Short mmCIF file of C-alpha atoms in Angstrom, two decimals:
data_model
loop_
_atom_site.label_atom_id
_atom_site.label_comp_id
_atom_site.label_asym_id
_atom_site.label_seq_id
_atom_site.Cartn_x
_atom_site.Cartn_y
_atom_site.Cartn_z
CA LYS H 239 -15.62 -54.24 69.49
CA GLN H 240 -15.26 -50.51 70.04
CA GLU H 241 -18.51 -48.55 70.18
CA VAL H 242 -18.67 -44.77 70.14
CA THR H 243 -21.75 -42.84 71.23
CA GLN H 244 -22.46 -39.15 70.90
CA ILE H 245 -25.25 -37.55 72.88
CA PRO H 246 -27.28 -35.53 72.11
CA ALA H 247 -27.87 -36.23 68.42
CA ALA H 248 -28.93 -32.61 67.94
CA LEU H 249 -28.54 -29.42 69.93
CA SER H 250 -29.88 -25.92 69.41
CA VAL H 251 -28.57 -22.97 71.43
CA PRO H 252 -28.73 -19.16 71.26
CA GLU H 253 -25.68 -17.27 70.12
CA GLY H 254 -23.16 -16.55 72.86
CA GLU H 255 -23.94 -19.61 74.95
CA ASN H 256 -21.20 -21.95 76.13
CA LEU H 257 -21.90 -25.59 75.34
CA VAL H 258 -20.56 -29.11 75.78
CA LEU H 259 -20.73 -32.01 73.35
CA ASN H 260 -20.25 -35.51 74.65
CA CYS H 261 -18.53 -38.60 73.27
CA SER H 262 -18.31 -41.93 75.05
CA PHE H 263 -16.46 -45.09 74.04
CA THR H 264 -16.44 -48.65 75.34
CA ASP H 265 -12.80 -49.77 74.91
CA SER H 266 -10.15 -47.67 76.64
CA ALA H 267 -7.26 -49.21 74.66
CA ILE H 268 -6.83 -46.23 72.37
CA TYR H 269 -4.06 -44.30 70.63
CA ASN H 270 -6.03 -41.09 70.48
CA LEU H 271 -9.40 -39.39 70.10
CA GLN H 272 -10.06 -36.82 67.39
CA TRP H 273 -12.88 -34.29 67.10
CA PHE H 274 -14.07 -33.22 63.65
CA ARG H 275 -16.45 -30.70 62.21
CA GLN H 276 -18.56 -31.50 59.15
CA ASP H 277 -20.56 -28.93 57.20
CA PRO H 278 -23.46 -30.20 55.06
CA GLY H 279 -22.23 -32.04 51.97
CA LYS H 280 -18.58 -31.49 52.88
CA GLY H 281 -15.69 -33.51 54.17
CA LEU H 282 -14.44 -33.57 57.76
CA THR H 283 -12.27 -30.84 59.21
CA SER H 284 -10.03 -31.83 62.10
CA LEU H 285 -10.58 -29.68 65.19
CA LEU H 286 -8.58 -31.29 67.97
CA LEU H 287 -6.59 -34.47 68.52
CA ILE H 288 -5.98 -35.79 72.03
CA GLN H 289 -3.35 -38.47 72.47
CA SER H 290 -4.11 -41.24 74.97
CA SER H 291 -1.52 -39.81 77.39
CA GLN H 292 -3.11 -36.34 77.36
CA ARG H 293 -6.04 -34.97 79.35
CA GLU H 294 -7.05 -32.04 77.18
CA GLN H 295 -6.30 -29.95 74.13
CA THR H 296 -7.29 -26.36 73.35
CA SER H 297 -7.65 -24.40 70.14
CA GLY H 298 -9.17 -20.95 70.28
CA ARG H 299 -12.72 -21.24 71.67
CA LEU H 300 -12.56 -25.03 71.64
CA ASN H 301 -11.41 -27.26 74.46
CA ALA H 302 -11.49 -31.04 74.32
CA SER H 303 -10.97 -33.29 77.31
CA LEU H 304 -10.28 -37.00 77.57
CA ASP H 305 -10.95 -39.33 80.49
CA LYS H 306 -9.74 -42.66 79.20
CA SER H 307 -10.60 -44.61 82.35
CA SER H 308 -14.27 -43.67 82.14
CA GLY H 309 -14.38 -43.79 78.34
CA ARG H 310 -15.46 -40.19 77.90
CA SER H 311 -14.49 -37.09 75.98
CA THR H 312 -16.10 -33.68 75.88
CA LEU H 313 -15.81 -30.84 73.39
CA TYR H 314 -16.42 -27.47 75.02
CA ILE H 315 -17.30 -24.55 72.75
CA ALA H 316 -17.13 -21.12 74.35
CA ALA H 317 -19.20 -18.13 73.27
CA SER H 318 -20.92 -19.99 70.43
CA GLN H 319 -21.50 -18.24 67.10
CA PRO H 320 -23.86 -18.98 64.18
CA GLY H 321 -20.79 -20.02 62.19
CA ASP H 322 -20.28 -22.88 64.63
CA SER H 323 -23.43 -24.55 63.28
CA ALA H 324 -22.33 -27.92 61.89
CA THR H 325 -22.18 -31.60 62.76
CA TYR H 326 -19.46 -32.54 65.21
CA LEU H 327 -18.03 -36.06 65.11
CA CYS H 328 -15.64 -37.80 67.43
CA ALA H 329 -13.41 -40.67 66.33
CA VAL H 330 -11.51 -43.07 68.54
CA ARG H 331 -8.42 -44.82 67.18
CA GLY H 332 -7.79 -48.12 68.94
CA ASN H 333 -4.36 -49.55 69.65
CA THR H 334 -5.67 -52.99 68.88
CA ASN H 335 -7.54 -54.06 65.75
CA ALA H 336 -4.87 -52.65 63.40
CA GLY H 337 -5.29 -49.12 64.70
CA LYS H 338 -8.63 -48.53 63.03
CA SER H 339 -10.79 -45.57 63.94
CA THR H 340 -14.38 -45.85 65.11
CA PHE H 341 -16.68 -42.87 64.60
CA GLY H 342 -19.70 -41.70 66.53
CA ASP H 343 -22.85 -40.69 64.65
CA GLY H 344 -22.26 -37.02 65.44
CA THR H 345 -24.05 -34.16 67.15
CA THR H 346 -25.69 -31.60 64.89
CA LEU H 347 -25.33 -28.16 66.43
CA THR H 348 -27.45 -25.15 65.50
CA VAL H 349 -26.50 -21.76 66.93
CA LYS H 350 -29.31 -19.26 66.53
CA PRO H 351 -28.51 -15.55 66.04
CA ASP K 175 -1.20 -26.41 49.03
CA GLY K 176 -0.95 -29.79 50.73
CA GLY K 177 -4.09 -31.80 51.03
CA ILE K 178 -6.34 -34.58 49.86
CA THR K 179 -8.26 -34.32 46.61
CA GLN K 180 -11.26 -36.45 45.81
CA SER K 181 -12.87 -36.54 42.40
CA PRO K 182 -15.43 -36.30 41.10
CA LYS K 183 -17.55 -34.41 43.61
CA TYR K 184 -20.75 -35.97 42.25
CA LEU K 185 -21.04 -39.31 40.45
CA PHE K 186 -24.01 -41.08 38.97
CA ARG K 187 -23.98 -44.80 38.30
CA LYS K 188 -26.37 -47.01 36.46
CA GLU K 189 -27.40 -50.33 37.90
CA GLY K 190 -24.80 -53.02 37.14
CA GLN K 191 -21.94 -50.63 36.42
CA ASN K 192 -18.61 -50.40 38.16
CA VAL K 193 -17.36 -46.91 39.01
CA THR K 194 -14.04 -45.69 40.38
CA LEU K 195 -13.61 -42.85 42.85
CA SER K 196 -10.30 -41.03 42.90
CA CYS K 197 -8.32 -40.01 45.98
CA GLU K 198 -4.95 -38.25 45.75
CA GLN K 199 -2.84 -36.82 48.57
CA ASN K 200 0.35 -34.75 48.50
CA LEU K 201 0.96 -34.92 52.25
CA ASN K 202 3.50 -37.75 51.96
CA HIS K 203 1.31 -39.87 54.24
CA ASP K 204 1.77 -43.62 54.38
CA ALA K 205 -1.73 -44.52 55.53
CA MET K 206 -4.89 -43.93 53.52
CA TYR K 207 -8.53 -44.82 54.20
CA TRP K 208 -11.91 -45.02 52.51
CA TYR K 209 -15.11 -44.43 54.50
CA ARG K 210 -18.76 -44.52 53.65
CA GLN K 211 -21.25 -42.14 55.25
CA ASP K 212 -25.02 -42.59 55.11
CA PRO K 213 -27.46 -39.81 56.13
CA GLY K 214 -27.45 -39.05 59.84
CA GLN K 215 -24.77 -41.61 60.56
CA GLY K 216 -21.10 -41.68 61.34
CA LEU K 217 -18.40 -43.03 59.07
CA ARG K 218 -17.86 -46.72 58.36
CA LEU K 219 -14.49 -48.00 57.19
CA ILE K 220 -14.42 -49.70 53.78
CA TYR K 221 -10.70 -50.30 53.16
CA TYR K 222 -7.43 -48.95 54.46
CA SER K 223 -3.83 -49.07 53.39
CA GLN K 224 -0.83 -48.77 55.70
CA ILE K 225 1.76 -48.57 52.94
CA VAL K 226 2.18 -48.83 49.18
CA ASN K 227 1.13 -52.18 47.67
CA ASP K 228 -0.68 -53.18 50.85
CA PHE K 229 -4.32 -52.80 51.89
CA GLN K 230 -6.79 -54.44 54.25
CA LYS K 231 -10.53 -54.78 54.44
CA GLY K 232 -12.44 -52.58 56.81
CA ASP K 233 -15.83 -53.23 58.32
CA ILE K 234 -17.91 -53.03 55.11
CA ALA K 235 -15.60 -54.13 52.27
CA GLU K 236 -18.08 -56.32 50.37
CA GLY K 237 -18.78 -54.94 46.90
CA TYR K 238 -15.75 -52.64 46.90
CA SER K 239 -12.15 -52.94 45.71
CA VAL K 240 -9.05 -50.77 46.03
CA SER K 241 -5.46 -50.54 44.85
CA ARG K 242 -2.40 -48.77 46.23
CA GLU K 243 0.20 -48.71 43.48
CA LYS K 244 1.50 -45.26 44.40
CA LYS K 245 1.92 -43.62 47.79
CA GLU K 246 -0.17 -40.62 46.83
CA SER K 247 -3.11 -42.47 45.26
CA PHE K 248 -5.76 -44.81 46.68
CA PRO K 249 -8.65 -45.28 44.22
CA LEU K 250 -11.87 -47.02 45.27
CA THR K 251 -13.97 -49.06 42.84
CA VAL K 252 -17.61 -49.58 43.66
CA THR K 253 -18.58 -52.78 41.89
CA SER K 254 -21.96 -54.03 40.73
CA ALA K 255 -21.85 -56.45 43.68
CA GLN K 256 -22.44 -53.55 46.08
CA LYS K 257 -26.20 -53.70 46.57
CA ASN K 258 -26.77 -50.26 48.04
CA PRO K 259 -23.98 -47.98 46.78
CA THR K 260 -25.76 -44.63 47.05
CA ALA K 261 -23.82 -42.79 49.78
CA PHE K 262 -21.24 -40.13 50.52
CA TYR K 263 -17.69 -41.48 50.22
CA LEU K 264 -14.80 -39.94 52.12
CA CYS K 265 -11.09 -40.53 51.71
CA ALA K 266 -8.60 -39.77 54.47
CA SER K 267 -4.90 -40.07 55.16
CA SER K 268 -2.53 -40.00 58.11
CA ILE K 269 1.25 -40.22 58.55
CA SER K 270 0.78 -43.68 60.03
CA ASN K 271 -2.13 -45.79 61.27
CA ARG K 272 -0.54 -46.56 64.64
CA GLY K 273 0.90 -44.56 67.48
CA VAL K 274 1.08 -40.79 67.79
CA ASN K 275 1.23 -39.90 64.09
CA THR K 276 -2.32 -40.89 63.34
CA GLU K 277 -4.12 -37.57 62.99
CA ALA K 278 -6.48 -38.05 60.07
CA PHE K 279 -7.06 -35.53 57.30
CA PHE K 280 -10.04 -35.80 54.98
CA GLY K 281 -10.94 -34.95 51.42
CA GLN K 282 -14.15 -33.17 50.47
CA GLY K 283 -15.99 -36.35 49.54
CA THR K 284 -17.72 -37.86 46.53
CA ARG K 285 -21.47 -38.27 46.50
CA LEU K 286 -22.42 -41.37 44.53
CA THR K 287 -25.98 -41.87 43.34
CA VAL K 288 -27.33 -44.94 41.58
CA VAL K 289 -29.86 -44.04 38.87
#
């Protein structure tokens, strides 16, 4: 059974700092890995999707990497801003088990002005 | 605008009642999903549907039911058999549930509270 772990559970940084969020998974048989942002009481907003054949994806100040062999992904946020404060979730979609996604519990990020 | 619409945003249910949460998408996606989220936790899959008139149980299907009579609609019924229904419910869709076209898009959620 796929298990997804996100460490740390919470992170607080000063504005302008670069930071890395971590996601690890136990089964490397995946279609893709997707990073989401969730604001309090809201749905999930897709940030980046990395296919299993890719190593990284970039969007603006965000860069996500995937190392399938070690079961790890990182989300790098450059020059953090208070508006980046949210919970970040990663989801792994397996290519077995009917292609279902497994979510981590998320990392809650606070960027202080 | 294309997207996923969940309604209502807030829902209150009395003990023993069934309630239905609505999820509509105009993205022409084949696959749709229902997730439950409890405070401080990730999402757990309740049901998913790969195509019209087909759906499968997820990891926590007990006490829930769904239908998929139309491509754009995937309503979730929370029955009285669900012992702890208070949670945040999220609906999602993707072009497919396998392969490269599986990027998931989410609605804004429905918060269900049992009173």
